[in-house]
Amino acid sequence: MFINSYPSRSQFGLSFIFSQDWDPVKDKFGALAFIYGTIVSSIIALIISLPISLGVAIFLSEMAGKFLKTTVGFLVEILAAIPSIIFGFWGLFVLVPFMRNSVQPFLEKTLGFIPLFSGANIGTGMLTAGIILAIMITPIISAISRDVIKAIPKSQREAAYALGATRWEAIRMALLNAK
């Protein structure tokens, strides 16, 4: 990637990365706003998605019955296979109007002093992008986490039970701290 980016680096220099100007008339381009948006929306998505994904993975691998494990596991795998463009269109046509009409007015009233929740109420923004990304990555993280939890040796769980651990303690000690 570094080698293939040479034409861009030679024409624009490193200012392309550290500048937020975007003026095609003056031939000045900067990617800082795009990099910032990617990082912030990804952090929001991970904050939302990780607890849900780990909860689903632990539930499916440790607590769910056979029928529920099979059914919900199948649904998670199907959701993980949905193309990202579908999530994007769903977000644009369903989530954006919902955020604009219901969620953002409330958030602006109560948390408007935080820059993430202030600004024009048009429904698009970092929070909406983060929610769409979270919905998109939750099934993938759940499926991978479930497979990782299944790979932990059963003897590790049994050792926690032998030491007198409850189910939750065994999950916390044997699964979440497994090495």
PDB file of C-alpha atoms in Angstrom:
ATOM      1  CA  MET A   1       0.000   0.000   0.000  1.00  0.00           C
ATOM      2  CA  PHE A   2       2.866   2.337   0.810  1.00  0.00           C
ATOM      3  CA  ILE A   3       4.479   1.699  -2.581  1.00  0.00           C
ATOM      4  CA  ASN A   4       1.214   2.053  -4.509  1.00  0.00           C
ATOM      5  CA  SER A   5       0.434   5.330  -2.755  1.00  0.00           C
ATOM      6  CA  TYR A   6       3.571   6.984  -4.136  1.00  0.00           C
ATOM      7  CA  PRO A   7       1.739   9.022  -6.836  1.00  0.00           C
ATOM      8  CA  SER A   8      -0.538  10.540  -4.194  1.00  0.00           C
ATOM      9  CA  ARG A   9       2.313  11.214  -1.777  1.00  0.00           C
ATOM     10  CA  SER A  10       4.453  12.809  -4.475  1.00  0.00           C
ATOM     11  CA  GLN A  11       1.638  15.106  -5.634  1.00  0.00           C
ATOM     12  CA  PHE A  12       0.023  16.030  -2.298  1.00  0.00           C
ATOM     13  CA  GLY A  13       2.673  15.145   0.284  1.00  0.00           C
ATOM     14  CA  LEU A  14       1.816  14.156   3.838  1.00  0.00           C
ATOM     15  CA  SER A  15      -0.512  17.138   4.062  1.00  0.00           C
ATOM     16  CA  PHE A  16      -3.102  14.881   2.426  1.00  0.00           C
ATOM     17  CA  ILE A  17      -3.365  12.936   5.681  1.00  0.00           C
ATOM     18  CA  PHE A  18      -3.165  15.889   8.081  1.00  0.00           C
ATOM     19  CA  SER A  19      -5.302  18.424   6.199  1.00  0.00           C
ATOM     20  CA  GLN A  20      -9.078  18.598   6.123  1.00  0.00           C
ATOM     21  CA  ASP A  21      -9.282  20.811   3.020  1.00  0.00           C
ATOM     22  CA  TRP A  22     -11.237  19.405   0.105  1.00  0.00           C
ATOM     23  CA  ASP A  23     -11.183  21.855  -2.793  1.00  0.00           C
ATOM     24  CA  PRO A  24     -11.114  20.312  -6.287  1.00  0.00           C
ATOM     25  CA  VAL A  25     -10.913  23.762  -7.918  1.00  0.00           C
ATOM     26  CA  LYS A  26      -7.617  24.554  -6.185  1.00  0.00           C
ATOM     27  CA  ASP A  27      -6.515  20.909  -6.391  1.00  0.00           C
ATOM     28  CA  LYS A  28      -6.180  20.691  -2.593  1.00  0.00           C
ATOM     29  CA  PHE A  29      -7.277  17.496  -0.946  1.00  0.00           C
ATOM     30  CA  GLY A  30      -7.110  16.290   2.624  1.00  0.00           C
ATOM     31  CA  ALA A  31      -8.282  13.117   4.285  1.00  0.00           C
ATOM     32  CA  LEU A  32      -8.268  14.163   7.947  1.00  0.00           C
ATOM     33  CA  ALA A  33     -12.063  14.501   8.186  1.00  0.00           C
ATOM     34  CA  PHE A  34     -12.555  11.080   6.616  1.00  0.00           C
ATOM     35  CA  ILE A  35      -9.968   9.470   8.888  1.00  0.00           C
ATOM     36  CA  TYR A  36     -11.539  11.112  11.953  1.00  0.00           C
ATOM     37  CA  GLY A  37     -15.035   9.977  10.919  1.00  0.00           C
ATOM     38  CA  THR A  38     -13.850   6.424  10.387  1.00  0.00           C
ATOM     39  CA  ILE A  39     -12.145   6.252  13.768  1.00  0.00           C
ATOM     40  CA  VAL A  40     -15.017   7.821  15.741  1.00  0.00           C
ATOM     41  CA  SER A  41     -17.769   5.752  14.089  1.00  0.00           C
ATOM     42  CA  SER A  42     -15.710   2.579  14.564  1.00  0.00           C
ATOM     43  CA  ILE A  43     -15.180   3.306  18.263  1.00  0.00           C
ATOM     44  CA  ILE A  44     -18.913   3.945  18.723  1.00  0.00           C
ATOM     45  CA  ALA A  45     -19.700   0.689  16.904  1.00  0.00           C
ATOM     46  CA  LEU A  46     -17.299  -1.297  19.077  1.00  0.00           C
ATOM     47  CA  ILE A  47     -18.642   0.247  22.295  1.00  0.00           C
ATOM     48  CA  ILE A  48     -22.148  -0.828  21.285  1.00  0.00           C
ATOM     49  CA  SER A  49     -21.305  -4.160  19.684  1.00  0.00           C
ATOM     50  CA  LEU A  50     -18.725  -5.800  21.947  1.00  0.00           C
ATOM     51  CA  PRO A  51     -20.897  -6.288  25.058  1.00  0.00           C
ATOM     52  CA  ILE A  52     -23.826  -7.543  22.983  1.00  0.00           C
ATOM     53  CA  SER A  53     -21.656  -9.868  20.901  1.00  0.00           C
ATOM     54  CA  LEU A  54     -19.847 -11.360  23.871  1.00  0.00           C
ATOM     55  CA  GLY A  55     -23.154 -11.819  25.681  1.00  0.00           C
ATOM     56  CA  VAL A  56     -24.672 -13.637  22.714  1.00  0.00           C
ATOM     57  CA  ALA A  57     -21.571 -15.801  22.282  1.00  0.00           C
ATOM     58  CA  ILE A  58     -21.446 -16.763  25.966  1.00  0.00           C
ATOM     59  CA  PHE A  59     -25.187 -17.447  26.022  1.00  0.00           C
ATOM     60  CA  LEU A  60     -25.030 -19.648  22.928  1.00  0.00           C
ATOM     61  CA  SER A  61     -21.971 -21.607  23.980  1.00  0.00           C
ATOM     62  CA  GLU A  62     -22.660 -22.021  27.704  1.00  0.00           C
ATOM     63  CA  MET A  63     -26.316 -21.527  28.634  1.00  0.00           C
ATOM     64  CA  ALA A  64     -28.694 -22.066  25.733  1.00  0.00           C
ATOM     65  CA  GLY A  65     -30.459 -25.360  25.219  1.00  0.00           C
ATOM     66  CA  LYS A  66     -29.890 -27.397  22.082  1.00  0.00           C
ATOM     67  CA  PHE A  67     -32.914 -26.012  20.192  1.00  0.00           C
ATOM     68  CA  LEU A  68     -32.183 -22.391  21.069  1.00  0.00           C
ATOM     69  CA  LYS A  69     -28.464 -22.837  20.434  1.00  0.00           C
ATOM     70  CA  THR A  70     -29.142 -24.220  16.967  1.00  0.00           C
ATOM     71  CA  THR A  71     -31.825 -21.687  16.045  1.00  0.00           C
ATOM     72  CA  VAL A  72     -30.127 -18.542  17.332  1.00  0.00           C
ATOM     73  CA  GLY A  73     -26.732 -19.753  16.091  1.00  0.00           C
ATOM     74  CA  PHE A  74     -28.212 -20.199  12.620  1.00  0.00           C
ATOM     75  CA  LEU A  75     -29.745 -16.712  12.737  1.00  0.00           C
ATOM     76  CA  VAL A  76     -26.425 -15.195  13.813  1.00  0.00           C
ATOM     77  CA  GLU A  77     -24.657 -16.925  10.919  1.00  0.00           C
ATOM     78  CA  ILE A  78     -27.306 -15.705   8.451  1.00  0.00           C
ATOM     79  CA  LEU A  79     -27.063 -12.123   9.749  1.00  0.00           C
ATOM     80  CA  ALA A  80     -23.270 -12.272   9.432  1.00  0.00           C
ATOM     81  CA  ALA A  81     -23.673 -13.135   5.750  1.00  0.00           C
ATOM     82  CA  ILE A  82     -25.760 -10.060   4.866  1.00  0.00           C
ATOM     83  CA  PRO A  83     -23.764  -7.747   2.577  1.00  0.00           C
ATOM     84  CA  SER A  84     -22.778  -4.375   4.036  1.00  0.00           C
ATOM     85  CA  ILE A  85     -24.591  -2.496   1.250  1.00  0.00           C
ATOM     86  CA  ILE A  86     -27.884  -3.892   2.563  1.00  0.00           C
ATOM     87  CA  PHE A  87     -27.101  -2.551   6.035  1.00  0.00           C
ATOM     88  CA  GLY A  88     -26.177   0.791   4.466  1.00  0.00           C
ATOM     89  CA  PHE A  89     -29.457   1.108   2.583  1.00  0.00           C
ATOM     90  CA  TRP A  90     -31.428  -0.026   5.625  1.00  0.00           C
ATOM     91  CA  GLY A  91     -29.636   2.576   7.696  1.00  0.00           C
ATOM     92  CA  LEU A  92     -30.268   5.307   5.149  1.00  0.00           C
ATOM     93  CA  PHE A  93     -33.957   4.604   4.608  1.00  0.00           C
ATOM     94  CA  VAL A  94     -35.038   3.279   8.030  1.00  0.00           C
ATOM     95  CA  LEU A  95     -32.584   4.268  10.753  1.00  0.00           C
ATOM     96  CA  VAL A  96     -31.818   7.828   9.577  1.00  0.00           C
ATOM     97  CA  PRO A  97     -35.492   8.950   9.605  1.00  0.00           C
ATOM     98  CA  PHE A  98     -35.995   7.277  12.987  1.00  0.00           C
ATOM     99  CA  MET A  99     -32.920   8.998  14.421  1.00  0.00           C
ATOM    100  CA  ARG A 100     -33.946  12.362  12.915  1.00  0.00           C
ATOM    101  CA  ASN A 101     -37.521  12.265  14.206  1.00  0.00           C
ATOM    102  CA  SER A 102     -37.231  10.436  17.524  1.00  0.00           C
ATOM    103  CA  VAL A 103     -33.773   9.938  18.956  1.00  0.00           C
ATOM    104  CA  GLN A 104     -31.754  13.013  18.015  1.00  0.00           C
ATOM    105  CA  PRO A 105     -34.208  15.636  19.303  1.00  0.00           C
ATOM    106  CA  PHE A 106     -34.186  13.898  22.684  1.00  0.00           C
ATOM    107  CA  LEU A 107     -30.398  13.516  22.736  1.00  0.00           C
ATOM    108  CA  GLU A 108     -29.883  17.136  21.717  1.00  0.00           C
ATOM    109  CA  LYS A 109     -32.139  18.334  24.536  1.00  0.00           C
ATOM    110  CA  THR A 110     -30.554  16.195  27.219  1.00  0.00           C
ATOM    111  CA  LEU A 111     -26.942  15.762  26.046  1.00  0.00           C
ATOM    112  CA  GLY A 112     -26.513  18.681  23.643  1.00  0.00           C
ATOM    113  CA  PHE A 113     -23.439  19.931  25.497  1.00  0.00           C
ATOM    114  CA  ILE A 114     -21.504  16.875  24.187  1.00  0.00           C
ATOM    115  CA  PRO A 115     -20.298  17.490  20.586  1.00  0.00           C
ATOM    116  CA  LEU A 116     -21.391  14.007  19.493  1.00  0.00           C
ATOM    117  CA  PHE A 117     -25.032  14.887  20.212  1.00  0.00           C
ATOM    118  CA  SER A 118     -25.102  18.509  19.031  1.00  0.00           C
ATOM    119  CA  GLY A 119     -25.391  19.923  15.532  1.00  0.00           C
ATOM    120  CA  ALA A 120     -27.940  19.853  12.778  1.00  0.00           C
ATOM    121  CA  ASN A 121     -30.761  17.385  13.324  1.00  0.00           C
ATOM    122  CA  ILE A 122     -30.714  15.648   9.938  1.00  0.00           C
ATOM    123  CA  GLY A 123     -30.427  12.068  11.172  1.00  0.00           C
ATOM    124  CA  THR A 124     -27.030  11.402   9.680  1.00  0.00           C
ATOM    125  CA  GLY A 125     -24.012  11.665  11.882  1.00  0.00           C
ATOM    126  CA  MET A 126     -21.432   9.780  13.865  1.00  0.00           C
ATOM    127  CA  LEU A 127     -23.952   8.173  16.207  1.00  0.00           C
ATOM    128  CA  THR A 128     -26.113   6.888  13.350  1.00  0.00           C
ATOM    129  CA  ALA A 129     -23.052   5.613  11.488  1.00  0.00           C
ATOM    130  CA  GLY A 130     -21.821   3.914  14.651  1.00  0.00           C
ATOM    131  CA  ILE A 131     -25.184   2.236  15.234  1.00  0.00           C
ATOM    132  CA  ILE A 132     -25.310   0.954  11.645  1.00  0.00           C
ATOM    133  CA  LEU A 133     -21.754  -0.365  11.943  1.00  0.00           C
ATOM    134  CA  ALA A 134     -22.596  -1.958  15.302  1.00  0.00           C
ATOM    135  CA  ILE A 135     -25.596  -3.741  13.803  1.00  0.00           C
ATOM    136  CA  MET A 136     -23.398  -4.888  10.939  1.00  0.00           C
ATOM    137  CA  ILE A 137     -20.495  -6.225  13.030  1.00  0.00           C
ATOM    138  CA  THR A 138     -22.419  -7.716  15.966  1.00  0.00           C
ATOM    139  CA  PRO A 139     -23.261 -11.029  14.218  1.00  0.00           C
ATOM    140  CA  ILE A 140     -19.695 -11.384  12.950  1.00  0.00           C
ATOM    141  CA  ILE A 141     -18.138 -10.776  16.372  1.00  0.00           C
ATOM    142  CA  SER A 142     -20.742 -13.078  17.968  1.00  0.00           C
ATOM    143  CA  ALA A 143     -19.997 -15.925  15.569  1.00  0.00           C
ATOM    144  CA  ILE A 144     -16.231 -15.599  15.968  1.00  0.00           C
ATOM    145  CA  SER A 145     -16.461 -15.289  19.760  1.00  0.00           C
ATOM    146  CA  ARG A 146     -18.720 -18.335  19.962  1.00  0.00           C
ATOM    147  CA  ASP A 147     -16.202 -20.366  17.962  1.00  0.00           C
ATOM    148  CA  VAL A 148     -13.348 -19.164  20.171  1.00  0.00           C
ATOM    149  CA  ILE A 149     -15.280 -20.082  23.330  1.00  0.00           C
ATOM    150  CA  LYS A 150     -16.018 -23.538  21.882  1.00  0.00           C
ATOM    151  CA  ALA A 151     -12.274 -24.031  21.311  1.00  0.00           C
ATOM    152  CA  ILE A 152     -11.479 -23.621  25.023  1.00  0.00           C
ATOM    153  CA  PRO A 153     -10.825 -27.078  26.489  1.00  0.00           C
ATOM    154  CA  LYS A 154     -13.663 -28.525  28.526  1.00  0.00           C
ATOM    155  CA  SER A 155     -11.147 -29.447  31.220  1.00  0.00           C
ATOM    156  CA  GLN A 156     -10.642 -25.757  31.956  1.00  0.00           C
ATOM    157  CA  ARG A 157     -14.350 -25.320  32.716  1.00  0.00           C
ATOM    158  CA  GLU A 158     -14.458 -28.515  34.734  1.00  0.00           C
ATOM    159  CA  ALA A 159     -11.446 -27.369  36.758  1.00  0.00           C
ATOM    160  CA  ALA A 160     -13.296 -24.174  37.684  1.00  0.00           C
ATOM    161  CA  TYR A 161     -16.341 -26.215  38.752  1.00  0.00           C
ATOM    162  CA  ALA A 162     -14.089 -28.559  40.752  1.00  0.00           C
ATOM    163  CA  LEU A 163     -12.777 -25.560  42.670  1.00  0.00           C
ATOM    164  CA  GLY A 164     -16.347 -24.719  43.666  1.00  0.00           C
ATOM    165  CA  ALA A 165     -17.040 -21.990  41.125  1.00  0.00           C
ATOM    166  CA  THR A 166     -20.612 -21.149  40.187  1.00  0.00           C
ATOM    167  CA  ARG A 167     -21.638 -21.101  36.548  1.00  0.00           C
ATOM    168  CA  TRP A 168     -20.944 -17.352  36.258  1.00  0.00           C
ATOM    169  CA  GLU A 169     -17.607 -17.656  38.048  1.00  0.00           C
ATOM    170  CA  ALA A 170     -16.608 -20.500  35.747  1.00  0.00           C
ATOM    171  CA  ILE A 171     -17.528 -18.419  32.712  1.00  0.00           C
ATOM    172  CA  ARG A 172     -15.581 -15.448  34.033  1.00  0.00           C
ATOM    173  CA  MET A 173     -12.529 -17.424  35.176  1.00  0.00           C
ATOM    174  CA  ALA A 174     -12.323 -20.239  32.651  1.00  0.00           C
ATOM    175  CA  LEU A 175     -13.697 -18.650  29.497  1.00  0.00           C
ATOM    176  CA  LEU A 176     -13.094 -14.926  29.614  1.00  0.00           C
ATOM    177  CA  ASN A 177      -9.611 -15.227  31.137  1.00  0.00           C
ATOM    178  CA  ALA A 178      -8.574 -18.286  29.111  1.00  0.00           C
ATOM    179  CA  LYS A 179      -5.083 -18.249  27.671  1.00  0.00           C
TER     180      LYS A 179
END
